[in-house]
Coordinates of C-alpha atoms and ligand atoms in Angstrom, one line a residue:
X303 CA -12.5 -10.7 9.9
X304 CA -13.5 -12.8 6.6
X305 CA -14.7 -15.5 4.9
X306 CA -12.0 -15.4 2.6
X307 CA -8.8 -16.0 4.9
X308 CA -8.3 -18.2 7.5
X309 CA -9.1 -17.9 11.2
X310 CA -6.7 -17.3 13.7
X311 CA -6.6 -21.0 15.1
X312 CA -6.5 -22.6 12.0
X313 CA -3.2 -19.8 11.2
X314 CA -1.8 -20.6 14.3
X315 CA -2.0 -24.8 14.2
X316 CA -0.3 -24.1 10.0
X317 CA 2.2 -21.9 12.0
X318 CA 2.7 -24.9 14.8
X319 CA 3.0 -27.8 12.5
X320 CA 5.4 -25.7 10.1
X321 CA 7.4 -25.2 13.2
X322 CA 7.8 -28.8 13.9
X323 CA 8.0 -30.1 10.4
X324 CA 10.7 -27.2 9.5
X325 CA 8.4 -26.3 6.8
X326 CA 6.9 -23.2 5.1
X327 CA 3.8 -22.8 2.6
X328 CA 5.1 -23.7 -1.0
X329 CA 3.6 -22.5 -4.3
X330 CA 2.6 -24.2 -7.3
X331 CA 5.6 -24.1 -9.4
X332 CA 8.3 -21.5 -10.0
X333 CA 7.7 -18.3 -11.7
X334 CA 10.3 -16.9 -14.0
X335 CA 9.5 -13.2 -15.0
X336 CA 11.5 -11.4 -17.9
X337 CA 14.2 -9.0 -16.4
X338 CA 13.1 -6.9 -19.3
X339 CA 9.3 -6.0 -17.1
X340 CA 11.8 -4.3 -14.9
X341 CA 13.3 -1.6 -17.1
X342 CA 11.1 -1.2 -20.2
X343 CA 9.9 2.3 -20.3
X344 CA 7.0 0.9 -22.7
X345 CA 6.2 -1.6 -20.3
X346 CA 6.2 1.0 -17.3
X347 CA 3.6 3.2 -19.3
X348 CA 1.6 0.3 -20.2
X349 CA 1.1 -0.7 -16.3
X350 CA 0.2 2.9 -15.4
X351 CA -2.0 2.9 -18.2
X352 CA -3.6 -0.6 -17.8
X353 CA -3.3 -1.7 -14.2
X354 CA -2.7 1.1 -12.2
X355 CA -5.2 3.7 -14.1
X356 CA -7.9 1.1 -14.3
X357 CA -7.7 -0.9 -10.5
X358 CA -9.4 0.5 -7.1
X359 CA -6.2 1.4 -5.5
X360 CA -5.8 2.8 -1.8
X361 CA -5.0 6.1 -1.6
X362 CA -4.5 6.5 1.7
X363 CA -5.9 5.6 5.3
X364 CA -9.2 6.7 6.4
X365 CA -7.2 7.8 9.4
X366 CA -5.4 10.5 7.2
X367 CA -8.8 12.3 6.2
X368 CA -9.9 12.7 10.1
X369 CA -12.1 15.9 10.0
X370 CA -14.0 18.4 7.4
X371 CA -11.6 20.1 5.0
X372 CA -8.8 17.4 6.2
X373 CA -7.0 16.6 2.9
X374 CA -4.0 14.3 0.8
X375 CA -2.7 15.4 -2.2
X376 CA 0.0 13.4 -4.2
X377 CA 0.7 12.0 -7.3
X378 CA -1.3 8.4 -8.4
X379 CA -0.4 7.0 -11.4
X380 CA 1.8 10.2 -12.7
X381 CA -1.6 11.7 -12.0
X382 CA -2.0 14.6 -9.4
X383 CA -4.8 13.9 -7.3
X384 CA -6.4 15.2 -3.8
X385 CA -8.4 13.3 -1.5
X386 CA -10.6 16.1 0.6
X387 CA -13.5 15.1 3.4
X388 CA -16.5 17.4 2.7
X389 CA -18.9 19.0 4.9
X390 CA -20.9 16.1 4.4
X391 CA -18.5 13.7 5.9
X392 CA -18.1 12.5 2.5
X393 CA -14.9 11.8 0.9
X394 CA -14.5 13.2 -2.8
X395 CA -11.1 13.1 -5.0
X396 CA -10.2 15.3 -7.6
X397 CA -7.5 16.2 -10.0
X398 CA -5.1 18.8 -8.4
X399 CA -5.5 21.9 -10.6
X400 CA -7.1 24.8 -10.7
X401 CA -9.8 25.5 -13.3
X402 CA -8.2 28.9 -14.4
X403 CA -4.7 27.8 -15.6
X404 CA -4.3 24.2 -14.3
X405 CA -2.2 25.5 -11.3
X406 CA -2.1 22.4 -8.2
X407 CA -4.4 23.8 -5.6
X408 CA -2.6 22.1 -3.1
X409 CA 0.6 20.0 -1.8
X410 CA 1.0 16.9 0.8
X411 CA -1.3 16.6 3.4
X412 CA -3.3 19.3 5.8
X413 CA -6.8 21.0 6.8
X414 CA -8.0 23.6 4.5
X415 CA -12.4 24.5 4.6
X416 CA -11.3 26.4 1.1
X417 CA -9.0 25.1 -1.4
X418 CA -7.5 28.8 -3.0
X419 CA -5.0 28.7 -5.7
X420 CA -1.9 30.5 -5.0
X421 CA -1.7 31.8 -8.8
X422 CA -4.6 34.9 -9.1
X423 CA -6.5 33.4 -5.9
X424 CA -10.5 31.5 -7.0
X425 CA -11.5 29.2 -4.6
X426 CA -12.9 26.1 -4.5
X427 CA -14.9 24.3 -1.7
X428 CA -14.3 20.8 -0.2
X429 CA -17.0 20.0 -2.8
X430 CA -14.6 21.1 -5.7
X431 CA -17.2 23.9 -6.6
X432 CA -16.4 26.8 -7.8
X433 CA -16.4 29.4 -5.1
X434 CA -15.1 32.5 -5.8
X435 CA -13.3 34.5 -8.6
X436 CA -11.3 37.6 -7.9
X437 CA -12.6 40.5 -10.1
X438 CA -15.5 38.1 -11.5
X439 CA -16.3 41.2 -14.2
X440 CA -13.3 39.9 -16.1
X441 CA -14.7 36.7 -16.8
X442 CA -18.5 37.7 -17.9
X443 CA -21.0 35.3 -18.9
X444 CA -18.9 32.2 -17.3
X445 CA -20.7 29.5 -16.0
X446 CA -19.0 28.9 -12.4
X447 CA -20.7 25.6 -12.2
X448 CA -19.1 24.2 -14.9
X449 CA -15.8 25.2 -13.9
X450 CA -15.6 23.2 -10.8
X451 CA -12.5 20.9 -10.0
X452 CA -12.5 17.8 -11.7
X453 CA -14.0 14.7 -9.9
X454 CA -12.1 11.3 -10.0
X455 CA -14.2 8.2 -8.6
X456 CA -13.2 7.2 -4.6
X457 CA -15.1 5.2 -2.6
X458 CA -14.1 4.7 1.3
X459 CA -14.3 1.3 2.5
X460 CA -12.5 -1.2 4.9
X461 CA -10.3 1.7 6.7
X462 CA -9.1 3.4 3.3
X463 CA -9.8 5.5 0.9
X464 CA -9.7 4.3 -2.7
X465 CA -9.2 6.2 -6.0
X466 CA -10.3 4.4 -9.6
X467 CA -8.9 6.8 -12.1
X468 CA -10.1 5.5 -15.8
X469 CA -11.2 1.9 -14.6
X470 CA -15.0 0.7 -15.3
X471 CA -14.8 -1.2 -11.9
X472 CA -15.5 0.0 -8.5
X473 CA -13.7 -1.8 -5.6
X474 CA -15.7 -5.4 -5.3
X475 CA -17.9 -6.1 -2.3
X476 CA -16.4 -7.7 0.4
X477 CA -13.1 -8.1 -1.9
X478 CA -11.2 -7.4 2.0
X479 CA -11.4 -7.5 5.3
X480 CA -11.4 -4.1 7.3
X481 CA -8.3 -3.4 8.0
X482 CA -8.7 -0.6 10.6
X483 CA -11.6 0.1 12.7
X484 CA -12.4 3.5 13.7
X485 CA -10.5 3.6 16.8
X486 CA -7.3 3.4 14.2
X487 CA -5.8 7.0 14.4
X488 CA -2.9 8.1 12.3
X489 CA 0.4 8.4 13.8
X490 CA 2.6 9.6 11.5
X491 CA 3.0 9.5 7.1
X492 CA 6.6 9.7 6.2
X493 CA 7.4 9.6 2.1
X494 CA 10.3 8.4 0.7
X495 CA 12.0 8.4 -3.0
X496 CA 13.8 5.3 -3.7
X497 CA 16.0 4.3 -6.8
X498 CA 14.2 1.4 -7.9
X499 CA 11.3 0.0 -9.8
X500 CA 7.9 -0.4 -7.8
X501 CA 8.1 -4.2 -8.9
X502 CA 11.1 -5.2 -7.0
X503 CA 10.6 -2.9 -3.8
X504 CA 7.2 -4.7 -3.9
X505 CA 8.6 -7.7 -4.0
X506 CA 10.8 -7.5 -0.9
X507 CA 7.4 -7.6 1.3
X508 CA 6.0 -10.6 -0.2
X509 CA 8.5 -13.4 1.3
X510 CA 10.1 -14.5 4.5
X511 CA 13.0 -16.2 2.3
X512 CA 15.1 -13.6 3.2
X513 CA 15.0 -12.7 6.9
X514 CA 18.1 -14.6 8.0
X515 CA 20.2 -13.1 5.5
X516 CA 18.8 -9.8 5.1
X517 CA 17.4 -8.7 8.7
X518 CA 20.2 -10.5 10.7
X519 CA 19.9 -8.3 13.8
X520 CA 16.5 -7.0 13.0
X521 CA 13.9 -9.0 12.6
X522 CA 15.5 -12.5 12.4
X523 CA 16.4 -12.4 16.5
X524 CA 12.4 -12.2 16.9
X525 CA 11.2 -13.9 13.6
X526 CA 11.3 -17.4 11.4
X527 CA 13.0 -17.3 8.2
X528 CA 11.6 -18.8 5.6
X529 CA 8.2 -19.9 7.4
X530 CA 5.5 -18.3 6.2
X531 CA 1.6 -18.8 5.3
X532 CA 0.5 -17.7 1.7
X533 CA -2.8 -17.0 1.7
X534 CA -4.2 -15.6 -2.5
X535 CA -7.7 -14.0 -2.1
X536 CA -8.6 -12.4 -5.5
X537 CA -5.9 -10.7 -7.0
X538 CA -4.9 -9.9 -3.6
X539 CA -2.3 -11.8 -1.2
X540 CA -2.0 -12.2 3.0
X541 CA 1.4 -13.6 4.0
X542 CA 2.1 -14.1 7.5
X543 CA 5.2 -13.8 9.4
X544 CA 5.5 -15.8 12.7
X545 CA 7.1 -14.5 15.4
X546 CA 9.5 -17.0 17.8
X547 CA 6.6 -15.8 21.1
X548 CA 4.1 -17.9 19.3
X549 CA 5.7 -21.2 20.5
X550 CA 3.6 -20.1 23.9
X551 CA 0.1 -20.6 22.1
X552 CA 1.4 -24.6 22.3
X553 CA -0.6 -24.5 26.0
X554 CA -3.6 -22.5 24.8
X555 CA -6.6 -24.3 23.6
X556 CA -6.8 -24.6 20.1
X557 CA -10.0 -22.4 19.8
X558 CA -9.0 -19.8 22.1
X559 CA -5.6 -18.9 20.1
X560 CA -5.2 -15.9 19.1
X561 CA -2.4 -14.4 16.6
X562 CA -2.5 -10.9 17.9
X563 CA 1.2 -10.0 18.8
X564 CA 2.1 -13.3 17.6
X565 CA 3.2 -12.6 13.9
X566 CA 3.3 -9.9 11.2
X567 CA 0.1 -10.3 8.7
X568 CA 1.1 -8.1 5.3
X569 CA -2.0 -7.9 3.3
X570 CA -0.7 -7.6 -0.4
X571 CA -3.5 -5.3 -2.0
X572 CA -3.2 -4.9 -5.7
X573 CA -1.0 -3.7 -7.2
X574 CA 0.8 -1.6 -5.0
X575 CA -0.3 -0.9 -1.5
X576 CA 0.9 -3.0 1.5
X577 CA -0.8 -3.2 4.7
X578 CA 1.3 -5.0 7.5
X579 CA 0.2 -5.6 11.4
X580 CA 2.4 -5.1 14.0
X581 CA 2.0 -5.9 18.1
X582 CA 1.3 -1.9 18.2
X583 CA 0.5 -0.3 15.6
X584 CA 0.0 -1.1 11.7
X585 CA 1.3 0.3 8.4
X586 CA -0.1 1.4 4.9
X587 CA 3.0 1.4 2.7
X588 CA 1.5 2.7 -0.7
X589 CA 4.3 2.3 -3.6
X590 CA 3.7 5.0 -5.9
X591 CA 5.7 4.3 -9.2
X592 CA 7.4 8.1 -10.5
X593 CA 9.4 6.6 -13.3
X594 CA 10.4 2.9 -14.7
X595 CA 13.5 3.0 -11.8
X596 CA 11.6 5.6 -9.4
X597 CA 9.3 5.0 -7.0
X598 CA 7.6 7.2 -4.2
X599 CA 7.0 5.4 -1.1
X600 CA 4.5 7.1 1.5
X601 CA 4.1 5.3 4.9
X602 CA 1.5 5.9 7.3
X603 CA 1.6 4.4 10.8
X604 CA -1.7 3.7 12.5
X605 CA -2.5 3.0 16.1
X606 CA -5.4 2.7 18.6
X607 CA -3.2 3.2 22.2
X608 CA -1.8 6.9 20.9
X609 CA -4.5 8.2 23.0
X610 CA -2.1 7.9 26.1
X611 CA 1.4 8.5 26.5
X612 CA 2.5 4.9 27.6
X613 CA 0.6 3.8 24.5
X614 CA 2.6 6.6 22.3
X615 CA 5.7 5.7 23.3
X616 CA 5.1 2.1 23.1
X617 CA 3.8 2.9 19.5
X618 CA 6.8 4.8 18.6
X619 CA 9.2 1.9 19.7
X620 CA 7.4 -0.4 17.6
X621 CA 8.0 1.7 14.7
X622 CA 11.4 2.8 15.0
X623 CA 12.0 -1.2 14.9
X624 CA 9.9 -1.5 11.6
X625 CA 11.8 1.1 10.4
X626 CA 15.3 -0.4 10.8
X627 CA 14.1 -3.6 9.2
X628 CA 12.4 -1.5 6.1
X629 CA 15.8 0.2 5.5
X630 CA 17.6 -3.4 5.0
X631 CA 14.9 -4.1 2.3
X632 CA 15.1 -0.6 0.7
X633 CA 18.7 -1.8 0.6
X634 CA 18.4 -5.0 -1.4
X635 CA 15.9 -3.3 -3.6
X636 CA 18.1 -0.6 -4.3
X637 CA 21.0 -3.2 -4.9
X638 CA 18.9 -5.3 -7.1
X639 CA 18.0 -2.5 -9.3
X640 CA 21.7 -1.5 -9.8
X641 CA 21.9 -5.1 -10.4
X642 CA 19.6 -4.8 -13.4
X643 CA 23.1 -2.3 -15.5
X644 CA 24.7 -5.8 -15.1
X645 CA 22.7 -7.6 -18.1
X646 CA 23.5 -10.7 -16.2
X647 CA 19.5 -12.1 -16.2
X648 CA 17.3 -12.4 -18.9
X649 CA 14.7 -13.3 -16.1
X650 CA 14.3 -13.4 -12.4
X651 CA 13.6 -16.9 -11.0
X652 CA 11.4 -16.9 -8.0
X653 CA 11.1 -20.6 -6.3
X654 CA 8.1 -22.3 -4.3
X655 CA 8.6 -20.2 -0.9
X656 CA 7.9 -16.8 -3.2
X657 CA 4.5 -18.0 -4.1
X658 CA 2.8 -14.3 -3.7
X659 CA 5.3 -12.8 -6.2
X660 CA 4.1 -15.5 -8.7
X661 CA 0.4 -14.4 -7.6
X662 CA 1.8 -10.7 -7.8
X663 CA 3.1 -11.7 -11.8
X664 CA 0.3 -13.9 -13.1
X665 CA -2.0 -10.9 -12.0
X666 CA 0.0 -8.2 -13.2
X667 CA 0.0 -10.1 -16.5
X668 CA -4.0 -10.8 -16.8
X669 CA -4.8 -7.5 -16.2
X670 CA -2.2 -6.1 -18.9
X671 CA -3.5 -9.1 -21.2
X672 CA -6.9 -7.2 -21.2
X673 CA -7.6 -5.0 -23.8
Ligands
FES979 S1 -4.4 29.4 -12.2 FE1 -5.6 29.2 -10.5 S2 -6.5 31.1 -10.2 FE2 -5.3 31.3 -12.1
FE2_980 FE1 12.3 -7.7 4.5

């Protein structure tokens, strides 16, 4: 996996002692984050501008982009962007409009070998050339080279594909584990709108606080509350969720324990994306914020056994019981935005079992400090 986390035995003998201790990982200290970060239009534009324009961010799974012409097209950072897998093999993004009259070439997700703008119909090739223009004598002497769609830096690595709009960094070496292999095919991408700012829905994966309360008959009949492991790697977080099954690893050797179907892993990766493993499949949650209480959520499901149709259906049970669970927390983080009308905090408090939301805020806050 990587240097930078811990193995499984080690996770599993934390997990073991928690268990008999009835203890969890505890932060530092408490984190108290103005409620103002929250609503602040000028605060939203300045972590578009600042964080989100300027970080190596996941745009999607590899998995999404699985042949020649195979292509994703959404909004990152209030920017329209495609994602399109060349002839090459290569993976290039661009910004979604034409070269004529900045029509978007294309919507959501497909297969196309030429991109052709609905409006008066030139083409473009997975490249972002310039291919063709209709009636070319009404454009003479133009230069079709220069006129091809507009490249944004992307880089594939570890299982994704990431886009760095404006930022002078490229995604650092080794900064993750690979998160999915090639066998990893996608299952399904579902998108969602939610009434809430990216923040708080963000928060709502980074803590096991709440599984009693919130996931009652979802998660807490299967999981620990309040019993996690908080693992920071760069600006990055890896909390993991035990599940009650792991109490059978007491009889394995420690050395040959394993955590696979024995707890939920959500890899936090900065700022917004959030990767969680499941016994059969994983997710890619990527939080895309539309407005300072808006926020796009596009979900892709991943698996390695939807090559068979025991696997498939196992697959799909797994994530119809992810899904129940992610509706309670799109729940509390609709409720806690409506919350925010109240006036009632001047900041949210978040105590020593939320350490990765303090990690979340203290990088948030660097990388707007910067100038
Ligand atoms: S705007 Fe695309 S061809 Fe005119
Ligand atoms: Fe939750």
């Amino acid at each position: 996996m990587s240097e930078i986390l811990a193995d499984e035995p080690s996770i599993v003998e934390r997990i073991l002692n928690h268990i008999d201790r009835k203890t969890t990982d505890l932060s530092e200290g408490i984190w108290r984050e103005p409620v103002e970060h929250y609503t602040s239009p000028q605060r939203f534009s300045i972590e578009i501008e600042k964080v989100f324009r300027r970080t190596p961010t996941p745009f999607c799974p590899s998995a999404a982009l699985p042949e020649v012409g195979s292509y994703v097209a959404r909004d990152a950072a209030l920017t329209p962007i495609v994602v399109i897998r060349g002839s090459d093999g290569i993976v290039r993004a661009f910004r979604n409009a034409c070269r004529h009259r900045g029509v978007q070439l294309v919507q959501g997700a497909g297969c196309k070998k030429v991109l052709t703008c609905r409006y008066h119909g030139w083409t473009y090739g997975p490249d972002g050339a310039l291919r063709g223009i209709p009636d070319e004598y009404g454009f003479p002497g133009i230069e079709k080279a220069a006129y091809g769609l507009v490249a944004v830096r992307t880089e594939e690595k570890h299982g994704m594909v990431f886009v760095i709009q404006d930022g002078p960094e490229i995604p650092e070496a080794g900064y993750l584990p690979d998160l999915f292999g090639p066998d990893w095919k996608l299952f399904t991408a579902v998108e969602q709108e939610i009434a809430a700012n990216w923040k708080i829905v963000a928060e709502g994966f980074l803590e096991g606080y709440h599984i009693r309360s919130t996931h009652q008959d979802t998660f807490y009949p299967v999981q620990y509350d309040n019993l996690n492991l908080v693992e920071n790697f760069g600006r990055n977080s890896r909390i993991s969720f035990p599940y009650r099954r792991i109490e059978k690893l007491r009889n394995v050797p420690p050395v040959e324990r394993r955590t696979a179907g024995m707890l939920t892993h959500v890899y936090h990766l900065f700022p917004n994306v959030m990767v969680a493993t499941f016994p059969t499949n994983m997710i890619m949650t990527v939080l895309e914020p539309l407005a300072v209480d808006r926020t796009r959520l596009v979900t892709y499901t991943l698996s390695c056994i939807i090559g068979h149709e025991e696997g498939r259906a196992a697959v799909v049970q797994g994530r119809d019981f992810v899904t129940a669970g992610a509706a309670e927390d799109r729940e509390m983080a609709c409720a806690a935005q409506r919350g925010l009308a109240s006036k009632a905090n001047e900041v949210f408090t978040f105590g020593l079992f939320e350490g990765a939301i303090r990690h979340f805020h203290q990088n948030l806050a660097a990388a707007i400090a910067t100038i």
